[in-house]
Structure formats: structure tokens, C-alpha cells
XYZ file of C-alpha atoms in Angstrom:
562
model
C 71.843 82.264 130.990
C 74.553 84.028 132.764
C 78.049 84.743 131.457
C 80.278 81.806 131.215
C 82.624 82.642 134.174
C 85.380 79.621 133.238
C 85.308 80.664 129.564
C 85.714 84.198 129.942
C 88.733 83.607 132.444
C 90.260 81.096 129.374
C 89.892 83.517 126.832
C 91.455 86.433 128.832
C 94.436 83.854 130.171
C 95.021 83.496 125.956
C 94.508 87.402 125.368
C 97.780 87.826 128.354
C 99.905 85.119 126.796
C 99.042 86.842 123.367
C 100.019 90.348 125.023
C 103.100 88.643 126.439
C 104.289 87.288 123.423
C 103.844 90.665 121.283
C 105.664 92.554 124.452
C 108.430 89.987 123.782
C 108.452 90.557 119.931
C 108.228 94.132 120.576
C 112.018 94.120 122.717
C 113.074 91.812 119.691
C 112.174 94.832 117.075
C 114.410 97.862 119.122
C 117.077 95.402 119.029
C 116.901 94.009 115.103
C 116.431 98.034 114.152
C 120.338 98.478 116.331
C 121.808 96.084 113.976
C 120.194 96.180 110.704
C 121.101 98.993 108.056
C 117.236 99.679 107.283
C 115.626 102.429 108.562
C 112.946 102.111 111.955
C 109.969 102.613 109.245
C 111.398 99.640 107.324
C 112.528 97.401 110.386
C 108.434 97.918 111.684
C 107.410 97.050 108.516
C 109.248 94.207 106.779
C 111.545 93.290 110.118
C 114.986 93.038 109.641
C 114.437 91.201 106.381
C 116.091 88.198 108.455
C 112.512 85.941 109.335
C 113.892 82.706 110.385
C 112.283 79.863 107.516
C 110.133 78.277 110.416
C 108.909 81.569 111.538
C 107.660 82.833 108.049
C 106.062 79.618 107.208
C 103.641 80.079 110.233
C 103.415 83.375 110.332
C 102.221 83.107 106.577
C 100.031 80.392 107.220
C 98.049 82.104 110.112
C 97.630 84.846 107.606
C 95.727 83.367 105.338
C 94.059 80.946 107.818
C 92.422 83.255 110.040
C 88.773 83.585 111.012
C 87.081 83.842 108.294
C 88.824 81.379 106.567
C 87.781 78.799 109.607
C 84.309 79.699 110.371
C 83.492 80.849 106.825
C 84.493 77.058 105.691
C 82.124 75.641 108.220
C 79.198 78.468 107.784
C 79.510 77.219 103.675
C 79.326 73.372 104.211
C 76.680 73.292 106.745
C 74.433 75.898 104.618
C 71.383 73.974 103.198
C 72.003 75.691 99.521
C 75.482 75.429 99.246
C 77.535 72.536 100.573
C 81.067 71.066 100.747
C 81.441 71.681 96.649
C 81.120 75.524 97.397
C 83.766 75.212 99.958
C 86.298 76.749 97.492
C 88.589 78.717 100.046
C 90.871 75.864 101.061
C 91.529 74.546 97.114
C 91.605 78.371 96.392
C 94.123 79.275 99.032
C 96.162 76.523 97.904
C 96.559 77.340 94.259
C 96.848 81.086 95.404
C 99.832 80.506 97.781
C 101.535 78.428 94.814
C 100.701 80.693 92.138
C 102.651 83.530 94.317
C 105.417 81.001 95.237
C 105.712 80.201 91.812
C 105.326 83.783 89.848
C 105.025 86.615 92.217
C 107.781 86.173 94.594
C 111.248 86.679 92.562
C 109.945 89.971 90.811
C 108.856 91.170 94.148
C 111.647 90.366 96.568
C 114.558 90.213 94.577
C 114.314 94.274 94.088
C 113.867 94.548 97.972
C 110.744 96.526 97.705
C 109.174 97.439 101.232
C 105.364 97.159 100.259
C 103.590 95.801 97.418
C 102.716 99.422 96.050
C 106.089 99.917 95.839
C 106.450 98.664 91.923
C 103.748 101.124 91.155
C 105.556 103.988 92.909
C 108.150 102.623 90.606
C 106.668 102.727 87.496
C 103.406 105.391 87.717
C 104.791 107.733 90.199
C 103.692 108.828 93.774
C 100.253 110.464 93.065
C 98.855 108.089 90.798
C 99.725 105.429 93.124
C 97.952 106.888 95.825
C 94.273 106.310 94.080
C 95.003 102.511 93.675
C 96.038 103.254 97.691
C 92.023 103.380 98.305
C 90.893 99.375 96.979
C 94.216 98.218 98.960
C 92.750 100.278 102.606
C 89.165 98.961 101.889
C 90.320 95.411 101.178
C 91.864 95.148 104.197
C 88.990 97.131 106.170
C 86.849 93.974 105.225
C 89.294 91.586 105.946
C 89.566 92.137 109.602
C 85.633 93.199 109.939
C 85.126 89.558 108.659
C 87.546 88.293 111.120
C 85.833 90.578 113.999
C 82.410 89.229 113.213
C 83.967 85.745 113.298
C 85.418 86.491 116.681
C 82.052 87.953 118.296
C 79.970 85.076 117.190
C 82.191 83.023 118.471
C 81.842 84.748 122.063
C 78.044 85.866 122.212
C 77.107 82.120 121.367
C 79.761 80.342 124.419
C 80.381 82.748 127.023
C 76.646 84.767 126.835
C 78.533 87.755 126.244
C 77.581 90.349 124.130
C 79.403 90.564 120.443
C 79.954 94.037 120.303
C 81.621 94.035 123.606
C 83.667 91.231 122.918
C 84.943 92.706 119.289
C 85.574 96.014 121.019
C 88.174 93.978 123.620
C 89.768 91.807 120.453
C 90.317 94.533 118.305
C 91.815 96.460 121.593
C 94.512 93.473 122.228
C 95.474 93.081 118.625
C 96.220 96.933 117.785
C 97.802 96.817 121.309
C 100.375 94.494 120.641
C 100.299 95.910 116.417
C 101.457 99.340 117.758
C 104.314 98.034 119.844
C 106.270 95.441 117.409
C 105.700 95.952 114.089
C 106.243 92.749 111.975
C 108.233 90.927 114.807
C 105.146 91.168 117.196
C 102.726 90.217 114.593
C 105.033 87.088 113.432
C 106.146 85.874 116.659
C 102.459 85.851 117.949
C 101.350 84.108 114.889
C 103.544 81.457 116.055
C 101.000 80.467 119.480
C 98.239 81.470 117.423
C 98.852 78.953 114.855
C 99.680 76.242 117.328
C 96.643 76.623 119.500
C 94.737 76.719 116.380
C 95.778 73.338 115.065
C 95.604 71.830 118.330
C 92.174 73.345 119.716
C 90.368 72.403 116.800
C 91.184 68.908 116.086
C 90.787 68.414 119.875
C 86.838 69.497 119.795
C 86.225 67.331 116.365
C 85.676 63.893 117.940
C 83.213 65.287 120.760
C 81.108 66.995 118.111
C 80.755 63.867 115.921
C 80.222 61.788 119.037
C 77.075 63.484 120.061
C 74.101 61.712 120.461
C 71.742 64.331 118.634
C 74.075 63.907 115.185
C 74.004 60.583 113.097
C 77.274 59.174 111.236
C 78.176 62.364 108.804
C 79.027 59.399 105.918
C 74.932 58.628 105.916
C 73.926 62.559 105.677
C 76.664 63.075 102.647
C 74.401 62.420 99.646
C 71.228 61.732 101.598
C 68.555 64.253 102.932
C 67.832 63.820 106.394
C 67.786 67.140 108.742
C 68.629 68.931 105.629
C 70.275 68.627 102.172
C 73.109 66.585 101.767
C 76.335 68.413 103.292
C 78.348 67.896 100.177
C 76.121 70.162 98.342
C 75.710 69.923 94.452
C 76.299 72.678 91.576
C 74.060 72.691 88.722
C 74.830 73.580 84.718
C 73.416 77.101 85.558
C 75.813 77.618 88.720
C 78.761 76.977 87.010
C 79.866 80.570 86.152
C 79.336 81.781 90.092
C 80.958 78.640 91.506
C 83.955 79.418 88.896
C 83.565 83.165 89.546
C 84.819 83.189 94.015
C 86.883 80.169 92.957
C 89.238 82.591 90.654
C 88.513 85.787 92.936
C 89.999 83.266 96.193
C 93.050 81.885 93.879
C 93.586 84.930 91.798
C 92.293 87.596 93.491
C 94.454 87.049 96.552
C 97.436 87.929 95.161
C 97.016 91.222 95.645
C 97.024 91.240 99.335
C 100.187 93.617 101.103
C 99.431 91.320 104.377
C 100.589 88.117 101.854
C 103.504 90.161 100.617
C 104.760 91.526 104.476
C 105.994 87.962 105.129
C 107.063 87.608 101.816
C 109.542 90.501 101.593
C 110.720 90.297 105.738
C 112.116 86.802 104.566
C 115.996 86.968 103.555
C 116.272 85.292 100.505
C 113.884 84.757 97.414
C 114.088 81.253 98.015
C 112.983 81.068 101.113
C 109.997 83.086 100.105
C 108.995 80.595 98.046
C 109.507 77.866 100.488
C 107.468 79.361 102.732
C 104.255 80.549 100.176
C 104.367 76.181 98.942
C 104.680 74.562 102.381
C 102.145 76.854 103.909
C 99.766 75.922 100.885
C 99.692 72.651 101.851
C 99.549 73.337 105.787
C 96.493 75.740 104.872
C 94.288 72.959 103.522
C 95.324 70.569 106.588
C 94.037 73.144 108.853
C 90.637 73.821 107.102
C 90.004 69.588 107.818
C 88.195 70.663 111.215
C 86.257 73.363 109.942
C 84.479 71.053 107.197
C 84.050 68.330 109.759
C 81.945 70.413 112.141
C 80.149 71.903 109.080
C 79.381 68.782 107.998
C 78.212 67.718 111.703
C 76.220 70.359 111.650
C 74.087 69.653 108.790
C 73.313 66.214 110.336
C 72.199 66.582 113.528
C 68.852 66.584 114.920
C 68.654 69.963 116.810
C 65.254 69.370 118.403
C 67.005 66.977 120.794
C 70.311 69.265 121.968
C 70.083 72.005 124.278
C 69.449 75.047 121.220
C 66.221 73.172 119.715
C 64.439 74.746 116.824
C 64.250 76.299 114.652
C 67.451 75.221 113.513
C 70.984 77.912 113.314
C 70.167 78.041 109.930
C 66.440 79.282 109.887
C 67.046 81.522 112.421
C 70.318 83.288 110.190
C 72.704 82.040 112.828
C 74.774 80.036 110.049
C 77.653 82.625 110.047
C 78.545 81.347 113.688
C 77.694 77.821 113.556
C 81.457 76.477 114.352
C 80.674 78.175 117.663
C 76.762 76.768 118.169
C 78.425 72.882 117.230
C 80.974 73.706 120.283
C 78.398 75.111 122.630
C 75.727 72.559 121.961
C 76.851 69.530 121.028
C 80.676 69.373 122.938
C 80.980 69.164 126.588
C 81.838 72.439 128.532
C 85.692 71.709 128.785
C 85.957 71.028 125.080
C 84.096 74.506 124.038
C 86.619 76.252 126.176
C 89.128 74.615 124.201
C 87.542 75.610 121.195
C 87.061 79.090 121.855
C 90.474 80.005 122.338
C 91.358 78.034 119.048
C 88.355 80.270 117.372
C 90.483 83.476 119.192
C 93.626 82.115 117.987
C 92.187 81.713 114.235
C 90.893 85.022 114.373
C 94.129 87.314 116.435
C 96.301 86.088 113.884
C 94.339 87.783 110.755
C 93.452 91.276 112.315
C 96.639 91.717 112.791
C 97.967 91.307 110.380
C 95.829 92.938 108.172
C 96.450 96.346 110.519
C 99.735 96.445 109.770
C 99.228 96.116 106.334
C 97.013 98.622 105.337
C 98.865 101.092 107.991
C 102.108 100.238 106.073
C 100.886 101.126 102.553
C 99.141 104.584 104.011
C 102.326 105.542 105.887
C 104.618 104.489 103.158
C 102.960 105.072 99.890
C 99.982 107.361 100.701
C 101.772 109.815 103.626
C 105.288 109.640 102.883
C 104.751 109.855 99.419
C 101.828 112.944 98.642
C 101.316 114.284 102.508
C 104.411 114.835 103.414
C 107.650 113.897 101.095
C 109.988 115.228 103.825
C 108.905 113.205 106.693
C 111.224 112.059 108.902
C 111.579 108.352 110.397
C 109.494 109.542 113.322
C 107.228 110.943 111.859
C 106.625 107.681 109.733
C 106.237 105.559 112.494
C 103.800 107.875 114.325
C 101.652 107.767 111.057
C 101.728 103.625 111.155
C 100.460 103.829 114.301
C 97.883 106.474 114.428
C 96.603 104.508 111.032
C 96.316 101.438 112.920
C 93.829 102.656 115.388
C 91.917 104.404 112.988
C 91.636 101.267 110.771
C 91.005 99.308 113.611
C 88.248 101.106 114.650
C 86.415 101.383 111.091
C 86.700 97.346 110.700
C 85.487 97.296 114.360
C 82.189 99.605 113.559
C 81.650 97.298 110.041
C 82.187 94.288 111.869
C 78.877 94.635 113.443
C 76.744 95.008 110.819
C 76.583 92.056 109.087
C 76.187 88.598 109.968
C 77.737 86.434 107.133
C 81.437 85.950 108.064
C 82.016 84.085 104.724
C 79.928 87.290 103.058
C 82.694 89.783 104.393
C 85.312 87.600 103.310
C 84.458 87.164 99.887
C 83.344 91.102 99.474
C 87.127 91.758 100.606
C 88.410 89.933 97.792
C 86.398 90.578 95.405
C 87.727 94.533 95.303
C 91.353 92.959 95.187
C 90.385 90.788 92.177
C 87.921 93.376 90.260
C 90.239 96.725 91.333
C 93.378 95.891 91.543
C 94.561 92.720 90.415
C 94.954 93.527 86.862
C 96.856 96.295 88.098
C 99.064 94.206 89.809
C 99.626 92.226 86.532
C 100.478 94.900 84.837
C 102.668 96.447 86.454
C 105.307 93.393 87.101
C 104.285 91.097 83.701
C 103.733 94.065 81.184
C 105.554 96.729 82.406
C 106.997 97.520 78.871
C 103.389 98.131 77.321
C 101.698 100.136 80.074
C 101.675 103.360 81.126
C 100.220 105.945 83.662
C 97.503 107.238 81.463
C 96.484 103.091 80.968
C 96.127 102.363 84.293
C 93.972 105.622 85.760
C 91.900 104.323 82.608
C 91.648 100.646 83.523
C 91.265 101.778 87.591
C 88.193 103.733 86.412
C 86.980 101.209 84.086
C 86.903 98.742 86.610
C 85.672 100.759 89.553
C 82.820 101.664 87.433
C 81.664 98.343 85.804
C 82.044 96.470 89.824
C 79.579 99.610 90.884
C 77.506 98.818 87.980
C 77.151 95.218 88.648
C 76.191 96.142 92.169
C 76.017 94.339 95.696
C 73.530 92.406 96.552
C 74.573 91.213 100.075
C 74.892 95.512 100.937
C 71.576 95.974 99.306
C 72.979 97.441 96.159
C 70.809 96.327 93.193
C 72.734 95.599 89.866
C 71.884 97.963 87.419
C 71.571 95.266 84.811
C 70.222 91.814 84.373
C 73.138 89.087 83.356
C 72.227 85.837 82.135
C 72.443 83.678 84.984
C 70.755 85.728 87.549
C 68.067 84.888 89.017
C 66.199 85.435 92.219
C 66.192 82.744 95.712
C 63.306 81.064 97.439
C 64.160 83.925 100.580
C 63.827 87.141 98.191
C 68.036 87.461 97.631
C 69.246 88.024 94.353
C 72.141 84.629 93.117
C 73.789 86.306 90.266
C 74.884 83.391 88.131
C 77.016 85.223 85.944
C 80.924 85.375 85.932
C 80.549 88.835 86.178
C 84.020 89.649 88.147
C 85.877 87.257 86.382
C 84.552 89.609 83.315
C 85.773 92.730 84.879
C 88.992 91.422 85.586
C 89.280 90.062 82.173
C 87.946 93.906 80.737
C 90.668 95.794 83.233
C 93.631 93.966 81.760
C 92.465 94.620 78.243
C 91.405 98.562 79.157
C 94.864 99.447 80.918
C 96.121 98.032 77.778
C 94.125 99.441 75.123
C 94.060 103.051 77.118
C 98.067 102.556 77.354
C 98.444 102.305 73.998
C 95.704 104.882 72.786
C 97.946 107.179 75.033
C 100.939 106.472 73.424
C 99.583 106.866 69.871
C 97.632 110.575 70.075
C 100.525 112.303 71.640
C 103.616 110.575 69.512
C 101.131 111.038 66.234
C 100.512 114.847 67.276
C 96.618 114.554 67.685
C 96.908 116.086 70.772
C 99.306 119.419 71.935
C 102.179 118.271 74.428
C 101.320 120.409 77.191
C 98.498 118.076 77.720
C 100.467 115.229 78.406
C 100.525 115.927 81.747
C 101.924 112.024 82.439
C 104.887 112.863 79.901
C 104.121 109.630 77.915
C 105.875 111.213 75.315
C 108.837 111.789 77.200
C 111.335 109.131 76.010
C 112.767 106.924 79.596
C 111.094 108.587 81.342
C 109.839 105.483 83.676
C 113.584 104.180 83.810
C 114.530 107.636 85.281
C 111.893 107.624 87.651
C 113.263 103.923 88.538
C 116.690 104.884 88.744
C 115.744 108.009 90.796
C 114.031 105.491 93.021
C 117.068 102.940 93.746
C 119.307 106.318 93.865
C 116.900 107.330 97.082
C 117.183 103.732 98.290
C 120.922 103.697 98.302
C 121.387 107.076 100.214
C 119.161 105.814 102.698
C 121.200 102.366 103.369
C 124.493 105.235 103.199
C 122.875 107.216 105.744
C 121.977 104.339 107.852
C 125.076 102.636 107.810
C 127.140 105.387 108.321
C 124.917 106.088 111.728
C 125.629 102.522 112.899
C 129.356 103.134 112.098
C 128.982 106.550 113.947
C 127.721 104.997 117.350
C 130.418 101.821 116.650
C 133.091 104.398 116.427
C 132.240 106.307 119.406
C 131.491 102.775 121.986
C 134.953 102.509 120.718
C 136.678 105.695 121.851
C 134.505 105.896 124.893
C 136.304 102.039 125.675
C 139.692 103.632 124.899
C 139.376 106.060 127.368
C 137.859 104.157 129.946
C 141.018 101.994 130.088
């Protein structure tokens, strides 16, 4: 089959309006950074702190809803072994976004922090903070490899193109437009994104259940006709895994910097929370499509459309089956439609994600152990320069697997074994932690997720939980809670090593001059805190006193004029 001349032209018309849009957001950034009294590292990061309400909500929405979120909800209903009752991402999103709304925000944006590793600078200091740097970068690495891999199944399977190629051009356009605007570009393009999204989607829906190769959806719910019933079923034994990426979606997700961006560009703390509550509930409208076509998918008859068997499934094609529904079983018009939503969906997570992990290296890893003195410039060359190398590393993992859901779920799953205890920690128990608690807890965890291994990267567990057991195709289903566990065991190390700390050097087991964190050292967190705000304030001085500088001199240059 040759390449798909009309939907290659479509999907490069969407990539220009994209490019347009970020050019536009870019102009919008140079002049927000003239009038705001944050520095050009700040106003590329978090904007102006001045997101319009309307803005934020979408831009937060198309966040979280990106591609994996879209195709991985599909690739889970119409899987044979799962099912609509393993669909957990839009009920987990939903309790995340409210959960952040509800807990997270105030702490968070009320002390103007620029990044969500800022609290931990805060309290642990700038070297320690750059280890928990690490889980944050390879988080997000996953995210937008997920995303990628979305993307290119989405292309190979409608235009006949091949996926590499067409993940090579995405990622291109996104850290194009990244690299010029900051926040503004990424938030303003999240705007289209999000619209074609919606739009596109619900557009293709009734074409794919109108097919003549798929039977009423309502019929193939509980009853086994092409394949298991499409609303799936979890048995006693299932229970702890099903519980297990249900609390790593709602809990684990906290954690993410890209979540936290919008949160901290918007101007007040209530409108933080408006935005995390209302784009809850626009997160699970937009997942609607997603399930339908999964759910198509599973009852249709694919011996009498145009792919024929064996079926996406046996063949391992599952991963991109939102794009095999549009291709096979829509007209040619409608796929074209559909692809650009798809491109849409999956734009609006990488880059986001970019900017995120670039922010916490330039800010928090390279500002703050590389190079203390850095100037502004400097900064913003290091944002950059870390969003193409990022890029490209989630670009290479992209194609190597071919489980967009798989990716997804991997990326969360360090935020929610590594880190999100951490996170707890830091803002909820800041009174009974210290540094020496949470290198303890970090290595704890690390070490008990590496023990419990990978199958889906063909890392064996080292042990045998109860619960695990092996699948009809050779894969290992580990039944067990088993992150939940090492979440659970992380809060209650960085506690226990905290206070084990704090007892052998105030009891004298153990000579001062190894207390190399100073936990003896009465206040000594509230003077790294107040040292903190001190920098803070000299920087707004510094600022303002510029802007006044350049007002001052427009002024006598207009005096003399006349």
C-alpha cells in the first residue's frame, strides 16, 4: 500500500497550525518576561504566574489526557484478558486531579515555589535533592516515550508510513515549539490540541460503531462472541493488582512537575484548585471515545473488514488498535479526522513533559550542584539544551516497545514506588523528617522496586509473592500489591531512619563530626528556609529595580525628546 498522500498533507497542515500557535505563544513569553518582576528562567518556566482560569483548565487537562491516556484506554478495553473493569486511568485521573485540588495545591502554591523539588531544596538541601532529581527525569522519559509510541502507531497503521520516521518528525515539532515559549507556548498550544481532540474523536465514534463487520457493542458486553466480553471481569485473586495501578494512577500521580507547572503559573491558590476539579471531570468526558472504540473493537468480526485475521490482538497490534478501528472500519475522511485528534492527544503530553523534566534539571539539578553562580542565561541555555537531550532519549525508548498502556503505567509506577512518599513527607511531615530519613527511605525503596523486578523489560522478580502466577502466553501477572507495599514501607523507612538519626547523634552513640547532615544542629532546616526566601526576595529586588531602571530611563529619554 502506498503512503496515504491526503493524510500525510492533514497531519502536516495540524503540525503548521501547531508551530504557528507556539510561534505566537513564544512573542507572548518576551513580552510577559518585560512586565513581570520574575526572572526569564522563572517566566519560561511557570509564565508570568498570571494563566488566565480558562487557559489553565485546558492546558491541565491536555496534560493528563494525552496519548497514552487515549490509546492506552482503548488498547485495555479491547484486550481479551483485561476489559473495561481494568480501565482504571479515567476513575484514577479523576480522584488524582481532586486529591491535588483538594490537598496538594495550597502548600505548594501559596509559598510561590517554581518547581515541585523546590520544598525539598527547602527542607534537605541542594545535593540531596539532586538524587531524588533522577526518578523525577526517568518518569518523565517514559511519559513522553509512551506518548511517542502512541503517536507512531497511530501513523504506521493510517498513512503506511513508517513509525520511527514519524516519531522522529513529532518529537522534532514539539521540542521546536518547547524551546521557543516556555510555558506560554506549551499552554496556548494545549488550547487547539485539546479542542481538536474532543472534537476529532467523538466525530469518528458513530462511523466505527456503524460498521457492518461490528455487531451492537450492548450484545458483546457480557457475552463471548469474537472474543471475551469487553467489560472484562476481575477475579478474588486479581484483586491486589487491579487495586495496585488503581492507587499508582490516583496516588502515584501526584508527583508529576508537568501537573504542578500549571499549577504554580496560575495566580491565585484558588484558581489552582478550580482548575485541578473541573479538569477532573473534563478528563473522564474525554476518555468516553476511547472506551467506545475499545469496546468496538472487541466486537467486530475482522475476517470480513479490510485487515482480516488474525485479529490486532493475536498479532500484538493491541497497543495501536484506536488507530486499526479508524483505518479499517471508518471511511477515509473520518480516519483523517481521527488522526489529527490522535496527534492532538499525543502533542499536548510530550510537551509538556519536556519542559518539565528540563525545568527540574536546570533549576534544581544545574543551578543548584553544577553551577550555583549561573546566570539567567545561562539557565535558559541549560532548559533548552535539556530538552533536546530528553527528547531524544524518550524518542530512542519510544521504539522499543509496543504496549502504549505498558509505558504509561512503568512511568508511574517510579513516581508512586520512588518518590511519592517523598513527596508526603516533605509537605505533611515535615516536622518529623530529616535528610538522613529520606536518603534512607530513597534507597529503601529503589532497592525493594529493583527487587520486585520488571516483567514487561524482562527483569525477573527476585522473589515469588503470593499472587503471582504465570499467563497462558509465557508472561509473568504478579498478583500481589507489591508497589502499594513499597510505598507503604518508604513512608514508614524515611520515618523510622529520621528518627533513628535523630536519636544516635542527640544520645552521643555516634561522634558529631559524623553528622555530616547536622541533624544535631538545632534550626537548622528553618535557617536553610529562611536563607531560601532571603535569596528569593533579592531576586524580586534585583528584578524590580531593573524594570524601574529601563522605566526611568524611557522616561528621561521622553523628556529630552520634547
Amino acid at each position: 500500500m502506498a503512503v496515504n498522500v491526503a493524510g500525510l498533507v492533514s497531519v502536516i497542515v495540524f503540525y503548521l497550525v501547531v508551530m504557528g500557535t507556539g510561534f505566537w505563544a513564544s512573542r507572548k513569553s518576551k513580552r510577559a518576561e518585560a512586565r513581570c518582576t520574575a526572572t526569564q528562567s522563572e517566566v519560561m518556566m511557570v509564565g508570568g504566574r498570571n494563566l488566565k482560569t480558562w487557559v489553565s483548565i485546558f492546558t491541565t487537562t491536555a496534560t493528563a489526557v494525552g496519548g497514552g491516556y487515549i490509546m492506552g484506554s482503548a488498547e485495555v478495553v479491547y484486550n481479551p484478558t483485561r476489559g473495561l473493569v481494568w480501565c482504571i486511568l479515567p476513575l484514577g485521573f479523576f480522584v488524582n486531579l481532586n486529591i491535588v485540588g483538594l490537598f496538594f495545591v495550597k502548600p505548594v502554591r501559596s509559598k510561590n515555589y517554581v518547581t515541585i523539588m523546590d520544598p525539598f531544596q527547602e527542607k534537605y538541601g541542594n545535593r540531596l535533592t539532586a538524587c531524588l532529581f533522577i526518578p523525577f527525569l526517568m518518569a518523565d522519559v517514559l511519559w513522553v516515550a509512551s506518548v511517542l509510541a502512541a503517536l507512531g502507531g497511530t501513523m504506521s497503521v493510517i498513512l503506511d508510513i513508517s513509525s520511527e520516521v514519524s516519531i522522529v518528525i513529532s518529537a522534532a515539532v514539539a521540542i521546536l515549539y518547547t524551546l521557543l515559549g516556555g510555558l506560554y507556548s506549551v499552554a496556548y498550544t494545549d488550547v487547539i490540541q485539546l479542542v481538536l481532540m474532543l472534537l476529532g474523536l467523538w466525530f469518528c465514534v458513530p462511523f466505527a460503531m456503524l460498521s457492518p463487520a461490528t455487531v451492537s457493542i450492548t450484545n458483546t458486553s457480557l457475552t463471548s462472541l469474537f472474543q471475551e466480553p469487553w467489560v472484562g471481569s476481575i477475579q478474588v485473586e486479581d484483586l491486589g493488582a487491579w487495586l495496585d495501578e488503581f492507587l499508582i494512577v490516583s496516588i502515584g500521580s501526584v508527583c508529576y512537575q508537568e501537573l504542578y507547572q500549571r499549577i504554580l503559573a496560575t495566580s491565585t491558590v484558588l484558581q489552582a484548585q478550580v482548575t485541578c476539579c473541573i479538569s477532573a471531570f473534563i478528563s473522564v468526558i474525554l476518555v468516553i471515545p476511547s472506551v467506545l472504540i475499545g469496546a468496538v473493537a472487541a466486537s467486530t468480526d475482522w475476517n470480513q473488514t479490510s485487515y482480516g485475521l488474525p485479529t490486532p490482538y493475536e498479532e500484538g497490534k493491541a497497543g495501536s488498535i484506536l488507530p486499526i478501528v479508524l483505518q479499517h472500519l471508518c471511511p477515509q475522511f473520518v480516519s483523517l479526522v481521527g488522526i489529527g485528534a490522535l496527534a492532538a492527544a499525543v502533542m499536548s503530553s510530550i510537551d509538556s513533559a519536556l519542559l518539565s523534566s528540563s525545568s527540574l534539571f536546570a533549576r534544581n539539578f544545574y543551578k543548584a550542584v553544577v553551577r550555583t553562580n549561573a546566570s539567567e542565561r545561562e539557565i535558559l541555555w541549560a532548559v533548552k539544551v535539556s530538552i533536546l537531550v530528553f527528547g531524544v532519549i524518550a524518542t530512542a525508548l519510544s521504539m522499543t516497545s509496543n504496549s502504549v498502556f505498558g509505558l504509561w503505567i512503568l512511568s508511574v509506577d517510579v513516581m508512586y514506588t520512588v518518590v511519592c512518599a517523598q513527596l508526603l513527607a516533605v509537605l505533611f511531615l515535615s516536622r518529623h523528617v530529616n535528610r538522613y530519613g529520606a536518603l534512607g527511605g530513597l534507597a529503601t525503596s529503589a532497592i525493594l522496586r529493583g527487587l520486585a523486578g520488571e516483567p514487561s523489560l524482562g527483569i525477573m522478580p527476585v522473589w515469588t509473592l503470593p499472587g503471582d502466577r504465570l499467563l497462558p502466553d509465557g508472561s509473568l501477572f504478579q498478583g500481589f500489591p507489591f508497589r502499594t507495599a513499597i510505598f507503604l514501607i518508604s513512608i514508614a523507612s524515611i520515618l523510622l531512619w529520621s528518627k533513628a538519626a535523630l536519636w544516635v547523634f542527640t544520645r552521643g552513640y555516634l561522634p558529631p563530626h559524623w553528622d555530616v547532615f547536622e541533624v544535631r544542629r538545632p534550626g537548622a532546616d528553618a535557617l536553610r528556609r529562611e536563607i531560601g526566601e532571603l535569596r528569593m526576595e533579592e531576586s524580586k529586588e534585583k528584578k524590580e529595580q531593573l524594570v524601574s531602571g529601563e522605566g526611568a530611563s524611557e522616561g528621561k529619554m521622553e523628556e529630552n525628546s520634547h
